[in-house]
Amino acid sequence: MARKKIIAGNWKMYKTIAEAKAFAETFKKKYQPSDVRVAICAPYLQLPVLVEAFRGTGIGVGAQNVHYEAEGAFTGEISIPMLEEIGVDYCIVGHSERRQYFNESDDTVNRKVKALLKTSIIPIVCVGEDLQQKEAGYEKQLVSEQVKNALHDIPADKAELIVIAYEPIWAIGTGRTATPIQANMMCELIRDTLTEMYGDETADRMVIQYGGSVKPENASEIMNMEEIDGALVGGASLEPLKFHEIVNF
Ligand code: PGA
């Protein structure tokens, strides 16, 4: 099992273009390529600036959402060809904030993942339960269903390119992190689901990240868990030095 870890920052709706440039300058001076793949997922307007700033450094750039249609009358949306033209490497799909505030559903997640897989942009598919679902003991079934629905009708040779991010909603932006054991157990459950869908070989190759209050102080413990292949980092990715520490867990 030689999975490469991927640590991606998710800036959400933070940073102007000037702030993104300043981040990139500081971060790339510190950054040393390693076995861990690193990326920043930024608001759309900041993507060209980051692609340019990170060119030749090995640092990847990702979007935080996309529409599944190539073009059309969808006011306010951004298409995959538009992202391809800029040269982004990743696209987050189905983040819990999009599911919660923007009507993202398992069906739209599945459409977006399928459309992205026709290109070289790697989908980072987010799954995870909220506090109520966890307290009701429903989290395993829910997360497993989210994975199955997101990857519905996607063949194994395509599925293995997908990154899954397990992000318990109760741990996002709350400072309340899942314990490494809890996080590892849920990532293992996701891998079991992938094994059921695609068999051992494919499931073994797939990258499963953890996300939810990952910080310099807890990164190494989480990253060293057997089933956890990286992180999706919100708040702590906004500061270049903090993100650098996480990347160098
Ligand atoms: P957080 O966000 O690290 O601020 O908890 C993680 C995420 O939403 O991807």
PDB file of C-alpha atoms and ligand atoms in Angstrom:
ATOM      1  CA  MET A   1       0.000   0.000   0.000  1.00  0.00           C
ATOM      2  CA  ALA A   2       1.798   3.079  -1.221  1.00  0.00           C
ATOM      3  CA  ARG A   3      -0.769   5.817  -1.018  1.00  0.00           C
ATOM      4  CA  LYS A   4       0.576   9.353  -1.253  1.00  0.00           C
ATOM      5  CA  LYS A   5      -0.869  11.675   1.339  1.00  0.00           C
ATOM      6  CA  ILE A   6      -2.625  14.817   0.150  1.00  0.00           C
ATOM      7  CA  ILE A   7      -2.972  17.835   2.421  1.00  0.00           C
ATOM      8  CA  ALA A   8      -5.253  20.493   0.977  1.00  0.00           C
ATOM      9  CA  GLY A   9      -6.177  23.861   2.397  1.00  0.00           C
ATOM     10  CA  ASN A  10      -9.782  24.959   2.012  1.00  0.00           C
ATOM     11  CA  TRP A  11      -9.895  28.732   2.234  1.00  0.00           C
ATOM     12  CA  LYS A  12     -13.710  28.879   1.978  1.00  0.00           C
ATOM     13  CA  MET A  13     -14.844  32.497   1.396  1.00  0.00           C
ATOM     14  CA  TYR A  14     -11.683  34.084   2.749  1.00  0.00           C
ATOM     15  CA  LYS A  15      -8.875  36.156   1.181  1.00  0.00           C
ATOM     16  CA  THR A  16      -8.875  38.813  -1.509  1.00  0.00           C
ATOM     17  CA  ILE A  17      -6.601  38.486  -4.519  1.00  0.00           C
ATOM     18  CA  ALA A  18      -3.965  40.655  -2.811  1.00  0.00           C
ATOM     19  CA  GLU A  19      -4.153  38.468   0.297  1.00  0.00           C
ATOM     20  CA  ALA A  20      -3.883  35.308  -1.807  1.00  0.00           C
ATOM     21  CA  LYS A  21      -0.744  36.668  -3.482  1.00  0.00           C
ATOM     22  CA  ALA A  22       0.810  37.503  -0.121  1.00  0.00           C
ATOM     23  CA  PHE A  23       0.026  34.017   1.187  1.00  0.00           C
ATOM     24  CA  ALA A  24       1.561  32.383  -1.899  1.00  0.00           C
ATOM     25  CA  GLU A  25       4.767  34.386  -1.612  1.00  0.00           C
ATOM     26  CA  THR A  26       5.305  33.439   2.033  1.00  0.00           C
ATOM     27  CA  PHE A  27       4.221  29.830   1.656  1.00  0.00           C
ATOM     28  CA  LYS A  28       6.274  28.974  -1.400  1.00  0.00           C
ATOM     29  CA  LYS A  29       9.463  30.331   0.180  1.00  0.00           C
ATOM     30  CA  LYS A  30       9.031  27.852   3.022  1.00  0.00           C
ATOM     31  CA  TYR A  31       7.715  24.933   0.999  1.00  0.00           C
ATOM     32  CA  GLN A  32       9.976  21.944   0.359  1.00  0.00           C
ATOM     33  CA  PRO A  33       8.619  19.211  -1.906  1.00  0.00           C
ATOM     34  CA  SER A  34       8.165  15.883  -0.131  1.00  0.00           C
ATOM     35  CA  ASP A  35       6.115  12.708  -0.414  1.00  0.00           C
ATOM     36  CA  VAL A  36       3.058  14.642   0.715  1.00  0.00           C
ATOM     37  CA  ARG A  37       1.076  16.336  -2.040  1.00  0.00           C
ATOM     38  CA  VAL A  38      -0.037  19.847  -1.103  1.00  0.00           C
ATOM     39  CA  ALA A  39      -2.746  22.094  -2.523  1.00  0.00           C
ATOM     40  CA  ILE A  40      -4.770  25.206  -1.771  1.00  0.00           C
ATOM     41  CA  CYS A  41      -8.466  25.299  -2.658  1.00  0.00           C
ATOM     42  CA  ALA A  42      -9.370  28.959  -3.033  1.00  0.00           C
ATOM     43  CA  PRO A  43     -12.329  31.078  -4.165  1.00  0.00           C
ATOM     44  CA  TYR A  44     -12.636  31.156  -7.976  1.00  0.00           C
ATOM     45  CA  LEU A  45     -11.241  34.666  -8.476  1.00  0.00           C
ATOM     46  CA  GLN A  46      -8.033  33.789  -6.658  1.00  0.00           C
ATOM     47  CA  LEU A  47      -7.338  30.620  -8.686  1.00  0.00           C
ATOM     48  CA  PRO A  48      -5.425  32.185 -11.630  1.00  0.00           C
ATOM     49  CA  VAL A  49      -3.194  34.093  -9.220  1.00  0.00           C
ATOM     50  CA  LEU A  50      -2.383  30.945  -7.267  1.00  0.00           C
ATOM     51  CA  VAL A  51      -1.786  28.824 -10.379  1.00  0.00           C
ATOM     52  CA  GLU A  52       0.678  31.465 -11.554  1.00  0.00           C
ATOM     53  CA  ALA A  53       2.362  31.888  -8.160  1.00  0.00           C
ATOM     54  CA  PHE A  54       2.762  28.135  -7.602  1.00  0.00           C
ATOM     55  CA  ARG A  55       3.886  27.256 -11.141  1.00  0.00           C
ATOM     56  CA  GLY A  56       6.909  24.945 -11.016  1.00  0.00           C
ATOM     57  CA  THR A  57       6.743  24.540  -7.223  1.00  0.00           C
ATOM     58  CA  GLY A  58       4.694  21.336  -7.110  1.00  0.00           C
ATOM     59  CA  ILE A  59       2.025  23.041  -4.972  1.00  0.00           C
ATOM     60  CA  GLY A  60      -1.409  22.288  -6.393  1.00  0.00           C
ATOM     61  CA  VAL A  61      -4.451  24.527  -6.721  1.00  0.00           C
ATOM     62  CA  GLY A  62      -8.086  23.557  -6.319  1.00  0.00           C
ATOM     63  CA  ALA A  63     -11.581  25.024  -6.643  1.00  0.00           C
ATOM     64  CA  GLN A  64     -14.199  24.595  -3.930  1.00  0.00           C
ATOM     65  CA  ASN A  65     -17.160  23.792  -6.173  1.00  0.00           C
ATOM     66  CA  VAL A  66     -18.152  23.542  -9.837  1.00  0.00           C
ATOM     67  CA  HIS A  67     -21.242  23.017 -11.996  1.00  0.00           C
ATOM     68  CA  TYR A  68     -21.637  19.653 -13.731  1.00  0.00           C
ATOM     69  CA  GLU A  69     -22.818  21.098 -17.068  1.00  0.00           C
ATOM     70  CA  ALA A  70     -20.113  22.246 -19.496  1.00  0.00           C
ATOM     71  CA  GLU A  71     -22.008  25.452 -20.250  1.00  0.00           C
ATOM     72  CA  GLY A  72     -25.512  26.855 -20.175  1.00  0.00           C
ATOM     73  CA  ALA A  73     -27.941  29.336 -18.684  1.00  0.00           C
ATOM     74  CA  PHE A  74     -26.885  28.885 -15.046  1.00  0.00           C
ATOM     75  CA  THR A  75     -26.404  32.396 -13.722  1.00  0.00           C
ATOM     76  CA  GLY A  76     -23.589  32.687 -11.236  1.00  0.00           C
ATOM     77  CA  GLU A  77     -22.101  29.238 -11.853  1.00  0.00           C
ATOM     78  CA  ILE A  78     -18.635  28.166 -12.994  1.00  0.00           C
ATOM     79  CA  SER A  79     -18.040  25.216 -15.353  1.00  0.00           C
ATOM     80  CA  ILE A  80     -15.356  22.544 -15.512  1.00  0.00           C
ATOM     81  CA  PRO A  81     -13.929  23.814 -18.860  1.00  0.00           C
ATOM     82  CA  MET A  82     -13.465  27.207 -17.163  1.00  0.00           C
ATOM     83  CA  LEU A  83     -11.458  25.554 -14.386  1.00  0.00           C
ATOM     84  CA  GLU A  84      -9.470  23.531 -16.911  1.00  0.00           C
ATOM     85  CA  GLU A  85      -8.549  26.688 -18.779  1.00  0.00           C
ATOM     86  CA  ILE A  86      -7.070  28.146 -15.596  1.00  0.00           C
ATOM     87  CA  GLY A  87      -5.204  24.902 -14.906  1.00  0.00           C
ATOM     88  CA  VAL A  88      -6.547  23.813 -11.520  1.00  0.00           C
ATOM     89  CA  ASP A  89      -5.601  20.375 -10.187  1.00  0.00           C
ATOM     90  CA  TYR A  90      -8.410  19.637  -7.707  1.00  0.00           C
ATOM     91  CA  CYS A  91     -12.031  20.483  -7.034  1.00  0.00           C
ATOM     92  CA  ILE A  92     -13.816  19.992  -3.710  1.00  0.00           C
ATOM     93  CA  VAL A  93     -17.279  18.492  -4.211  1.00  0.00           C
ATOM     94  CA  GLY A  94     -20.095  18.197  -1.679  1.00  0.00           C
ATOM     95  CA  HIS A  95     -18.522  20.101   1.203  1.00  0.00           C
ATOM     96  CA  SER A  96     -20.946  20.053   4.136  1.00  0.00           C
ATOM     97  CA  GLU A  97     -21.345  23.839   3.913  1.00  0.00           C
ATOM     98  CA  ARG A  98     -22.529  23.459   0.338  1.00  0.00           C
ATOM     99  CA  ARG A  99     -24.848  20.617   1.327  1.00  0.00           C
ATOM    100  CA  GLN A 100     -26.183  22.699   4.212  1.00  0.00           C
ATOM    101  CA  TYR A 101     -26.517  26.177   2.652  1.00  0.00           C
ATOM    102  CA  PHE A 102     -26.655  25.637  -1.118  1.00  0.00           C
ATOM    103  CA  ASN A 103     -28.844  22.572  -1.658  1.00  0.00           C
ATOM    104  CA  GLU A 104     -25.994  20.295  -2.690  1.00  0.00           C
ATOM    105  CA  SER A 105     -27.411  16.771  -2.761  1.00  0.00           C
ATOM    106  CA  ASP A 106     -25.961  13.299  -3.205  1.00  0.00           C
ATOM    107  CA  ASP A 107     -27.264  13.450  -6.774  1.00  0.00           C
ATOM    108  CA  THR A 108     -25.538  16.732  -7.700  1.00  0.00           C
ATOM    109  CA  VAL A 109     -22.361  15.488  -5.997  1.00  0.00           C
ATOM    110  CA  ASN A 110     -22.461  12.361  -8.162  1.00  0.00           C
ATOM    111  CA  ARG A 111     -23.014  14.403 -11.350  1.00  0.00           C
ATOM    112  CA  LYS A 112     -20.134  16.727 -10.499  1.00  0.00           C
ATOM    113  CA  VAL A 113     -17.761  13.853  -9.722  1.00  0.00           C
ATOM    114  CA  LYS A 114     -18.643  12.088 -12.991  1.00  0.00           C
ATOM    115  CA  ALA A 115     -18.131  15.289 -14.994  1.00  0.00           C
ATOM    116  CA  LEU A 116     -14.779  16.018 -13.297  1.00  0.00           C
ATOM    117  CA  LEU A 117     -13.560  12.487 -13.998  1.00  0.00           C
ATOM    118  CA  LYS A 118     -13.780  13.211 -17.728  1.00  0.00           C
ATOM    119  CA  THR A 119     -10.951  15.714 -17.164  1.00  0.00           C
ATOM    120  CA  SER A 120      -7.675  15.664 -15.259  1.00  0.00           C
ATOM    121  CA  ILE A 121      -9.130  17.634 -12.315  1.00  0.00           C
ATOM    122  CA  ILE A 122      -9.183  15.428  -9.194  1.00  0.00           C
ATOM    123  CA  PRO A 123     -12.436  15.531  -7.215  1.00  0.00           C
ATOM    124  CA  ILE A 124     -12.136  15.785  -3.423  1.00  0.00           C
ATOM    125  CA  VAL A 125     -15.487  14.412  -2.292  1.00  0.00           C
ATOM    126  CA  CYS A 126     -16.600  15.399   1.211  1.00  0.00           C
ATOM    127  CA  VAL A 127     -18.734  13.179   3.419  1.00  0.00           C
ATOM    128  CA  GLY A 128     -19.531  13.334   7.113  1.00  0.00           C
ATOM    129  CA  GLU A 129     -22.249  13.311   9.739  1.00  0.00           C
ATOM    130  CA  ASP A 130     -23.626  16.098  11.916  1.00  0.00           C
ATOM    131  CA  LEU A 131     -23.828  15.992  15.700  1.00  0.00           C
ATOM    132  CA  GLN A 132     -27.431  14.814  15.787  1.00  0.00           C
ATOM    133  CA  GLN A 133     -26.718  11.949  13.418  1.00  0.00           C
ATOM    134  CA  LYS A 134     -23.678  10.994  15.458  1.00  0.00           C
ATOM    135  CA  GLU A 135     -25.589  11.086  18.726  1.00  0.00           C
ATOM    136  CA  ALA A 136     -28.299   8.922  17.177  1.00  0.00           C
ATOM    137  CA  GLY A 137     -25.577   6.361  16.334  1.00  0.00           C
ATOM    138  CA  TYR A 138     -26.358   6.780  12.660  1.00  0.00           C
ATOM    139  CA  GLU A 139     -22.998   8.055  11.418  1.00  0.00           C
ATOM    140  CA  LYS A 140     -21.609   4.832   9.951  1.00  0.00           C
ATOM    141  CA  GLN A 141     -24.655   4.071   7.855  1.00  0.00           C
ATOM    142  CA  LEU A 142     -24.936   7.685   6.722  1.00  0.00           C
ATOM    143  CA  VAL A 143     -21.303   8.108   5.689  1.00  0.00           C
ATOM    144  CA  SER A 144     -21.273   4.786   3.911  1.00  0.00           C
ATOM    145  CA  GLU A 145     -24.411   5.797   1.986  1.00  0.00           C
ATOM    146  CA  GLN A 146     -22.933   9.188   1.118  1.00  0.00           C
ATOM    147  CA  VAL A 147     -19.885   7.424  -0.360  1.00  0.00           C
ATOM    148  CA  LYS A 148     -22.017   4.967  -2.340  1.00  0.00           C
ATOM    149  CA  ASN A 149     -24.236   7.752  -3.681  1.00  0.00           C
ATOM    150  CA  ALA A 150     -21.342  10.059  -4.575  1.00  0.00           C
ATOM    151  CA  LEU A 151     -19.601   7.258  -6.511  1.00  0.00           C
ATOM    152  CA  HIS A 152     -22.749   5.708  -7.973  1.00  0.00           C
ATOM    153  CA  ASP A 153     -22.151   4.309 -11.478  1.00  0.00           C
ATOM    154  CA  ILE A 154     -18.475   5.249 -11.508  1.00  0.00           C
ATOM    155  CA  PRO A 155     -16.235   2.371 -12.651  1.00  0.00           C
ATOM    156  CA  ALA A 156     -13.212   1.253 -10.604  1.00  0.00           C
ATOM    157  CA  ASP A 157     -10.570   2.606 -12.985  1.00  0.00           C
ATOM    158  CA  LYS A 158     -12.075   6.086 -12.589  1.00  0.00           C
ATOM    159  CA  ALA A 159     -12.984   5.775  -8.916  1.00  0.00           C
ATOM    160  CA  GLU A 160      -9.401   5.214  -7.877  1.00  0.00           C
ATOM    161  CA  LEU A 161      -8.559   8.778  -8.895  1.00  0.00           C
ATOM    162  CA  ILE A 162     -11.082  10.240  -6.437  1.00  0.00           C
ATOM    163  CA  VAL A 163     -10.030  11.657  -3.069  1.00  0.00           C
ATOM    164  CA  ILE A 164     -12.551  11.231  -0.261  1.00  0.00           C
ATOM    165  CA  ALA A 165     -12.530  13.651   2.674  1.00  0.00           C
ATOM    166  CA  TYR A 166     -14.179  12.461   5.857  1.00  0.00           C
ATOM    167  CA  GLU A 167     -15.305  15.626   7.617  1.00  0.00           C
ATOM    168  CA  PRO A 168     -17.547  15.213  10.649  1.00  0.00           C
ATOM    169  CA  ILE A 169     -19.666  18.375  10.630  1.00  0.00           C
ATOM    170  CA  TRP A 170     -19.438  18.717  14.408  1.00  0.00           C
ATOM    171  CA  ALA A 171     -15.660  19.085  14.080  1.00  0.00           C
ATOM    172  CA  ILE A 172     -15.620  21.725  11.315  1.00  0.00           C
ATOM    173  CA  GLY A 173     -14.562  25.158  12.520  1.00  0.00           C
ATOM    174  CA  THR A 174     -15.510  24.218  16.080  1.00  0.00           C
ATOM    175  CA  GLY A 175     -12.071  23.482  17.460  1.00  0.00           C
ATOM    176  CA  ARG A 176     -13.512  20.119  18.381  1.00  0.00           C
ATOM    177  CA  THR A 177     -11.466  17.496  16.517  1.00  0.00           C
ATOM    178  CA  ALA A 178     -12.415  13.859  16.167  1.00  0.00           C
ATOM    179  CA  THR A 179      -9.893  11.818  18.141  1.00  0.00           C
ATOM    180  CA  PRO A 180      -7.339  10.184  15.863  1.00  0.00           C
ATOM    181  CA  ILE A 181      -8.912   6.826  16.731  1.00  0.00           C
ATOM    182  CA  GLN A 182     -12.438   8.009  15.847  1.00  0.00           C
ATOM    183  CA  ALA A 183     -11.214   9.595  12.613  1.00  0.00           C
ATOM    184  CA  ASN A 184      -9.235   6.484  11.692  1.00  0.00           C
ATOM    185  CA  MET A 185     -12.222   4.260  12.371  1.00  0.00           C
ATOM    186  CA  MET A 186     -14.467   6.293  10.078  1.00  0.00           C
ATOM    187  CA  CYS A 187     -11.816   6.357   7.337  1.00  0.00           C
ATOM    188  CA  GLU A 188     -11.571   2.584   7.710  1.00  0.00           C
ATOM    189  CA  LEU A 189     -15.330   2.322   7.353  1.00  0.00           C
ATOM    190  CA  ILE A 190     -15.101   4.383   4.152  1.00  0.00           C
ATOM    191  CA  ARG A 191     -12.384   2.061   2.862  1.00  0.00           C
ATOM    192  CA  ASP A 192     -14.566  -0.944   3.705  1.00  0.00           C
ATOM    193  CA  THR A 193     -17.387   0.639   1.710  1.00  0.00           C
ATOM    194  CA  LEU A 194     -15.007   1.201  -1.218  1.00  0.00           C
ATOM    195  CA  THR A 195     -13.855  -2.425  -0.938  1.00  0.00           C
ATOM    196  CA  GLU A 196     -17.452  -3.561  -1.100  1.00  0.00           C
ATOM    197  CA  MET A 197     -17.965  -1.424  -4.219  1.00  0.00           C
ATOM    198  CA  TYR A 198     -14.680  -1.998  -6.039  1.00  0.00           C
ATOM    199  CA  GLY A 199     -12.640  -4.732  -4.342  1.00  0.00           C
ATOM    200  CA  ASP A 200      -9.451  -4.545  -2.264  1.00  0.00           C
ATOM    201  CA  GLU A 201      -7.012  -3.380  -4.893  1.00  0.00           C
ATOM    202  CA  THR A 202      -8.916  -0.266  -5.905  1.00  0.00           C
ATOM    203  CA  ALA A 203      -9.956   0.575  -2.328  1.00  0.00           C
ATOM    204  CA  ASP A 204      -6.335   0.275  -1.196  1.00  0.00           C
ATOM    205  CA  ARG A 205      -5.206   2.808  -3.755  1.00  0.00           C
ATOM    206  CA  MET A 206      -7.779   5.470  -2.867  1.00  0.00           C
ATOM    207  CA  VAL A 207      -6.828   8.499  -0.782  1.00  0.00           C
ATOM    208  CA  ILE A 208      -9.055   9.188   2.242  1.00  0.00           C
ATOM    209  CA  GLN A 209      -8.459  12.465   4.065  1.00  0.00           C
ATOM    210  CA  TYR A 210      -9.678  13.641   7.427  1.00  0.00           C
ATOM    211  CA  GLY A 211     -10.968  17.202   7.902  1.00  0.00           C
ATOM    212  CA  GLY A 212     -12.280  19.129  10.894  1.00  0.00           C
ATOM    213  CA  SER A 213     -10.162  21.437  13.067  1.00  0.00           C
ATOM    214  CA  VAL A 214      -6.823  20.070  11.861  1.00  0.00           C
ATOM    215  CA  LYS A 215      -4.098  22.322  13.312  1.00  0.00           C
ATOM    216  CA  PRO A 216      -0.316  22.231  13.724  1.00  0.00           C
ATOM    217  CA  GLU A 217      -0.809  20.792  17.229  1.00  0.00           C
ATOM    218  CA  ASN A 218      -2.826  17.748  16.169  1.00  0.00           C
ATOM    219  CA  ALA A 219      -1.660  17.191  12.577  1.00  0.00           C
ATOM    220  CA  SER A 220       1.043  14.648  13.214  1.00  0.00           C
ATOM    221  CA  GLU A 221      -1.083  12.386  15.378  1.00  0.00           C
ATOM    222  CA  ILE A 222      -3.900  12.396  12.836  1.00  0.00           C
ATOM    223  CA  MET A 223      -1.637  12.050   9.784  1.00  0.00           C
ATOM    224  CA  ASN A 224       0.142   9.057  11.260  1.00  0.00           C
ATOM    225  CA  MET A 225      -3.008   6.970  11.546  1.00  0.00           C
ATOM    226  CA  GLU A 226      -3.024   3.944   9.263  1.00  0.00           C
ATOM    227  CA  GLU A 227      -6.207   4.732   7.308  1.00  0.00           C
ATOM    228  CA  ILE A 228      -5.825   8.516   7.086  1.00  0.00           C
ATOM    229  CA  ASP A 229      -4.121   9.690   3.910  1.00  0.00           C
ATOM    230  CA  GLY A 230      -4.039  13.415   4.424  1.00  0.00           C
ATOM    231  CA  ALA A 231      -6.174  16.307   5.508  1.00  0.00           C
ATOM    232  CA  LEU A 232      -8.580  18.963   4.339  1.00  0.00           C
ATOM    233  CA  VAL A 233      -7.702  22.003   6.411  1.00  0.00           C
ATOM    234  CA  GLY A 234      -9.998  25.006   6.798  1.00  0.00           C
ATOM    235  CA  GLY A 235      -9.139  27.725   9.322  1.00  0.00           C
ATOM    236  CA  ALA A 236      -5.510  26.716   9.828  1.00  0.00           C
ATOM    237  CA  SER A 237      -4.789  26.899   6.078  1.00  0.00           C
ATOM    238  CA  LEU A 238      -5.343  30.666   6.049  1.00  0.00           C
ATOM    239  CA  GLU A 239      -2.013  31.348   7.717  1.00  0.00           C
ATOM    240  CA  PRO A 240       0.981  30.327   5.619  1.00  0.00           C
ATOM    241  CA  LEU A 241       3.185  29.443   8.577  1.00  0.00           C
ATOM    242  CA  LYS A 242       0.509  27.336  10.272  1.00  0.00           C
ATOM    243  CA  PHE A 243      -0.297  25.549   7.034  1.00  0.00           C
ATOM    244  CA  HIS A 244       3.403  24.979   6.474  1.00  0.00           C
ATOM    245  CA  GLU A 245       3.669  23.337   9.900  1.00  0.00           C
ATOM    246  CA  ILE A 246       0.711  21.072   9.105  1.00  0.00           C
ATOM    247  CA  VAL A 247       2.184  20.071   5.762  1.00  0.00           C
ATOM    248  CA  ASN A 248       5.427  19.201   7.553  1.00  0.00           C
ATOM    249  CA  PHE A 249       3.647  17.288  10.301  1.00  0.00           C
TER     250      PHE A 249
HETATM  251  P1  PGA B   1     -11.729  23.536   9.695  1.00  0.00           P
HETATM  252  O1  PGA B   1     -12.514  23.275   8.312  1.00  0.00           O
HETATM  253  O2  PGA B   1     -10.339  22.988   9.515  1.00  0.00           O
HETATM  254  O3  PGA B   1     -11.754  25.030   9.860  1.00  0.00           O
HETATM  255  O4  PGA B   1     -12.478  22.814  10.770  1.00  0.00           O
HETATM  256  C1  PGA B   1     -12.352  22.081   7.596  1.00  0.00           C
HETATM  257  C2  PGA B   1     -13.206  22.099   6.356  1.00  0.00           C
HETATM  258  O5  PGA B   1     -14.336  22.595   6.390  1.00  0.00           O
HETATM  259  O6  PGA B   1     -12.769  21.596   5.292  1.00  0.00           O
END
